PDB file of C-alpha atoms in Angstrom:
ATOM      1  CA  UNK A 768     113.132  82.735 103.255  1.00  0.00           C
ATOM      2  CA  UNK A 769     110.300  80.827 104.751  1.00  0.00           C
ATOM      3  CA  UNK A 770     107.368  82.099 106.372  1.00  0.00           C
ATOM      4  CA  UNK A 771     107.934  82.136 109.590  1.00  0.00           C
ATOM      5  CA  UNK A 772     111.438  84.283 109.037  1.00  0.00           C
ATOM      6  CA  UNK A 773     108.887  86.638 106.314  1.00  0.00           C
ATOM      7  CA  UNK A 774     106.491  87.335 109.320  1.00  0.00           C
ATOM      8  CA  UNK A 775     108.735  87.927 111.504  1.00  0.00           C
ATOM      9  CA  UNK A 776     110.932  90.357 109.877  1.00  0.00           C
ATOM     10  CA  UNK A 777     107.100  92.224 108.654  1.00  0.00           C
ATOM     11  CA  UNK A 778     106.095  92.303 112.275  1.00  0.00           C
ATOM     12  CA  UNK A 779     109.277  93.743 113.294  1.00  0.00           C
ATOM     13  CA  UNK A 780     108.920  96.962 110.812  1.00  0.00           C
ATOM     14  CA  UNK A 781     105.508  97.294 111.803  1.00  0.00           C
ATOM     15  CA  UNK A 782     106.219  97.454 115.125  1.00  0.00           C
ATOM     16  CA  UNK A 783     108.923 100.007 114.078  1.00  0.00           C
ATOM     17  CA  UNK A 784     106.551 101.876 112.552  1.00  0.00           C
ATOM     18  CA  UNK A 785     103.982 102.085 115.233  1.00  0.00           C
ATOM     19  CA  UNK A 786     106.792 103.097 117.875  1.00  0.00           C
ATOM     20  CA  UNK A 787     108.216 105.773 115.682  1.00  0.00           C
ATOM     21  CA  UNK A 788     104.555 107.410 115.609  1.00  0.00           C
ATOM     22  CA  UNK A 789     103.333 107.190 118.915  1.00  0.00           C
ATOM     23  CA  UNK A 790     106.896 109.443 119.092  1.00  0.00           C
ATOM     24  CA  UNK A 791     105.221 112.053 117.166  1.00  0.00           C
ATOM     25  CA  UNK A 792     103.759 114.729 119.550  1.00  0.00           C
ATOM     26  CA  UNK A 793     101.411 115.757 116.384  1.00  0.00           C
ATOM     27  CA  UNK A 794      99.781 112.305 116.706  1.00  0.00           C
ATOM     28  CA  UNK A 795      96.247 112.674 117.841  1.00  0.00           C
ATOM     29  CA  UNK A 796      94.165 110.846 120.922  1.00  0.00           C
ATOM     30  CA  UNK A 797      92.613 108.459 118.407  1.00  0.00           C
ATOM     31  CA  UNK A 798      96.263 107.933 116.071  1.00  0.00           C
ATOM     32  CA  UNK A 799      97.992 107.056 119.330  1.00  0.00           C
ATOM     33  CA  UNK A 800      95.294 104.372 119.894  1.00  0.00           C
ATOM     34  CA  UNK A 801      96.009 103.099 116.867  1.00  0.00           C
ATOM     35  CA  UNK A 802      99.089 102.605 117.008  1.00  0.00           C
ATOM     36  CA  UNK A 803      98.515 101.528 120.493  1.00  0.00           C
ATOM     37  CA  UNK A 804      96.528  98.592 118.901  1.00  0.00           C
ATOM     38  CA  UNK A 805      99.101  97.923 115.991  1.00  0.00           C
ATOM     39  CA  UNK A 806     102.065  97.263 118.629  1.00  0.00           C
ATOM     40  CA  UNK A 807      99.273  94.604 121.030  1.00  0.00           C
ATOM     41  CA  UNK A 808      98.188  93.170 117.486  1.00  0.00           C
ATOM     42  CA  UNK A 809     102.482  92.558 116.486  1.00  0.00           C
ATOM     43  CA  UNK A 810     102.792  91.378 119.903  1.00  0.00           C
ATOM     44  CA  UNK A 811      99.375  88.560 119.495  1.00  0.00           C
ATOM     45  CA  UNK A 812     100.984  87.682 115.926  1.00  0.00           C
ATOM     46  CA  UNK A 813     104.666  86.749 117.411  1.00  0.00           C
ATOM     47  CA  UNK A 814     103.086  85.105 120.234  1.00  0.00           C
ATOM     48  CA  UNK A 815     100.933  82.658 117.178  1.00  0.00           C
ATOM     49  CA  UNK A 816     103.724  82.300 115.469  1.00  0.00           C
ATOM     50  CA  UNK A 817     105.775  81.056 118.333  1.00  0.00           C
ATOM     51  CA  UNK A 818     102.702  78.133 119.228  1.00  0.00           C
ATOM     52  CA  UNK A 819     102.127  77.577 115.154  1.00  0.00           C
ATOM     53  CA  UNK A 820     105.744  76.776 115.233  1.00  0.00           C
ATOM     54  CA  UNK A 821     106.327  74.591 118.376  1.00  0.00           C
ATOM     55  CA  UNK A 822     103.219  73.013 117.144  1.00  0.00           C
ATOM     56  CA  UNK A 823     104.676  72.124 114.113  1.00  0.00           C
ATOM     57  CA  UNK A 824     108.187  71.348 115.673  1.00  0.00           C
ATOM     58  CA  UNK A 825     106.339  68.677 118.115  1.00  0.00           C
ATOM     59  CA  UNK A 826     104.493  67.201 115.188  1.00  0.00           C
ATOM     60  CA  UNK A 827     107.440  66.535 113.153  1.00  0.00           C
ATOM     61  CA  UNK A 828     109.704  65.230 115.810  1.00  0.00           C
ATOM     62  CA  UNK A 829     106.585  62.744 116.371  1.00  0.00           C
ATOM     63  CA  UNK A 830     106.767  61.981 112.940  1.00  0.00           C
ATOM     64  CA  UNK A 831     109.938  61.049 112.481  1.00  0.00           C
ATOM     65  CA  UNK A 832     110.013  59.623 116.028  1.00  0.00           C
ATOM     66  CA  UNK A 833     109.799  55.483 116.229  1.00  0.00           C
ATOM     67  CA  UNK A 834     107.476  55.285 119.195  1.00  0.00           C
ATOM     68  CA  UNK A 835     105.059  52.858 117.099  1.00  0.00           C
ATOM     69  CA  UNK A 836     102.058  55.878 118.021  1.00  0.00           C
ATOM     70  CA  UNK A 837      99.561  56.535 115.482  1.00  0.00           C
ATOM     71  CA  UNK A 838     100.374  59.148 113.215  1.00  0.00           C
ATOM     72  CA  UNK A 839      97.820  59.951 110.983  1.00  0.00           C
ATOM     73  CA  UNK A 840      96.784  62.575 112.585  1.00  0.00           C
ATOM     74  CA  UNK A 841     100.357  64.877 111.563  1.00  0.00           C
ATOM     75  CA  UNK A 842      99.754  65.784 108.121  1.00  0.00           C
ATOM     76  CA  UNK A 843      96.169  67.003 108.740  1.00  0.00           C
ATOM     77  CA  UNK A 844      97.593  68.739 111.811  1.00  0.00           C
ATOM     78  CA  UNK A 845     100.687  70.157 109.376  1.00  0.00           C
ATOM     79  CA  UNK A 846      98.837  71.200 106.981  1.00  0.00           C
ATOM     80  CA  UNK A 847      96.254  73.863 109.579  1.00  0.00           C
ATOM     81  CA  UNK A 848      98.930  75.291 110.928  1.00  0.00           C
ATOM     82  CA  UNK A 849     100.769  76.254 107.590  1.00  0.00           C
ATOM     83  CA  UNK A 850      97.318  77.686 106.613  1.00  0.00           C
ATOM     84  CA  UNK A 851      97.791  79.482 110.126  1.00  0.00           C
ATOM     85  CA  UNK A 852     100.521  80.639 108.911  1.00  0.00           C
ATOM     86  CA  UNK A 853      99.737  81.449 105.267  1.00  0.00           C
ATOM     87  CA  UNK A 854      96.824  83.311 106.524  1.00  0.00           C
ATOM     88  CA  UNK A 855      99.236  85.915 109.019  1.00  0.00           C
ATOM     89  CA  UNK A 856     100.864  86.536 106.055  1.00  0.00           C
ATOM     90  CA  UNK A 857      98.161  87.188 104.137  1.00  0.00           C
ATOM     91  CA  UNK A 858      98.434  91.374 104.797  1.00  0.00           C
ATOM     92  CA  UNK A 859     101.865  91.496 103.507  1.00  0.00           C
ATOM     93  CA  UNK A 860     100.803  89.814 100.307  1.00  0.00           C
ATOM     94  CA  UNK A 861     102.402  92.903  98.415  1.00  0.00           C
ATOM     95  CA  UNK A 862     105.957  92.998  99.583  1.00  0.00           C
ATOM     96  CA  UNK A 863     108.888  91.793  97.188  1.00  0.00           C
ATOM     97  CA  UNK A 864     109.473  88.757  99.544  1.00  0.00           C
ATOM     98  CA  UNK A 865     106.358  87.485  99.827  1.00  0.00           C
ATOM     99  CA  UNK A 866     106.096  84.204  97.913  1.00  0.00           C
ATOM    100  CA  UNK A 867     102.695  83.594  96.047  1.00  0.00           C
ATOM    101  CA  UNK A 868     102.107  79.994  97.350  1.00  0.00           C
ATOM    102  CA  UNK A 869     101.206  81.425 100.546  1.00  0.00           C
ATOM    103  CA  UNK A 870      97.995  82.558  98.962  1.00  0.00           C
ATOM    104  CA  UNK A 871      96.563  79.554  98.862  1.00  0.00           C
ATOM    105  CA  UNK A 872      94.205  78.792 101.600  1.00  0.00           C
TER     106      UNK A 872
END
């Protein structure tokens, strides 16, 4: 599983999670807020994600690409946006998938 596929499947049940309590009537003023803030914060993460990965997409196409452009610039770029990506992650550190290279910073 790579990362990408991990934080998307963790947003997903915490999105799930957030939707099932704002169901609860016994959820009070300042819980629904919460939870309020949980589903905008999955929302901001999928939306990263998505420009991380395009990012990333457009960076490898480039360097694989024969257009005679400089490209020393891709592996510094590659390398921030796995830390981007390392560093969403970085909540989920103690699930079962969660693979310990993505620690590093």
């Amino acid at each position: 599983m790579d990362i990408v596929e991990f934080l998307s499947e963790r947003i997903s049940e915490d999105e799930a999670v957030a939707r099932t309590l704002l169901g609860d009537r016994t959820v009070s003023k300042s819980g629904a807020w919460y939870e309020q803030r949980l589903l905008l914060e999955c929302e901001a993460k999928r939306r990263l994600i998505r420009i991380v990965e395009s990012a990333r997409q457009a960076a490898l196409a480039a360097l694989v690409s024969d257009t005679g452009q400089d490209a020393g610039w891709i592996p510094q770029s590659l390398e921030w946006m796995e830390q981007s990506l390392n560093a969403l992650a970085l909540p989920y550190y103690d699930h079962p998938d969660f693979e310990q290279d993505w620690f590093r910073a």
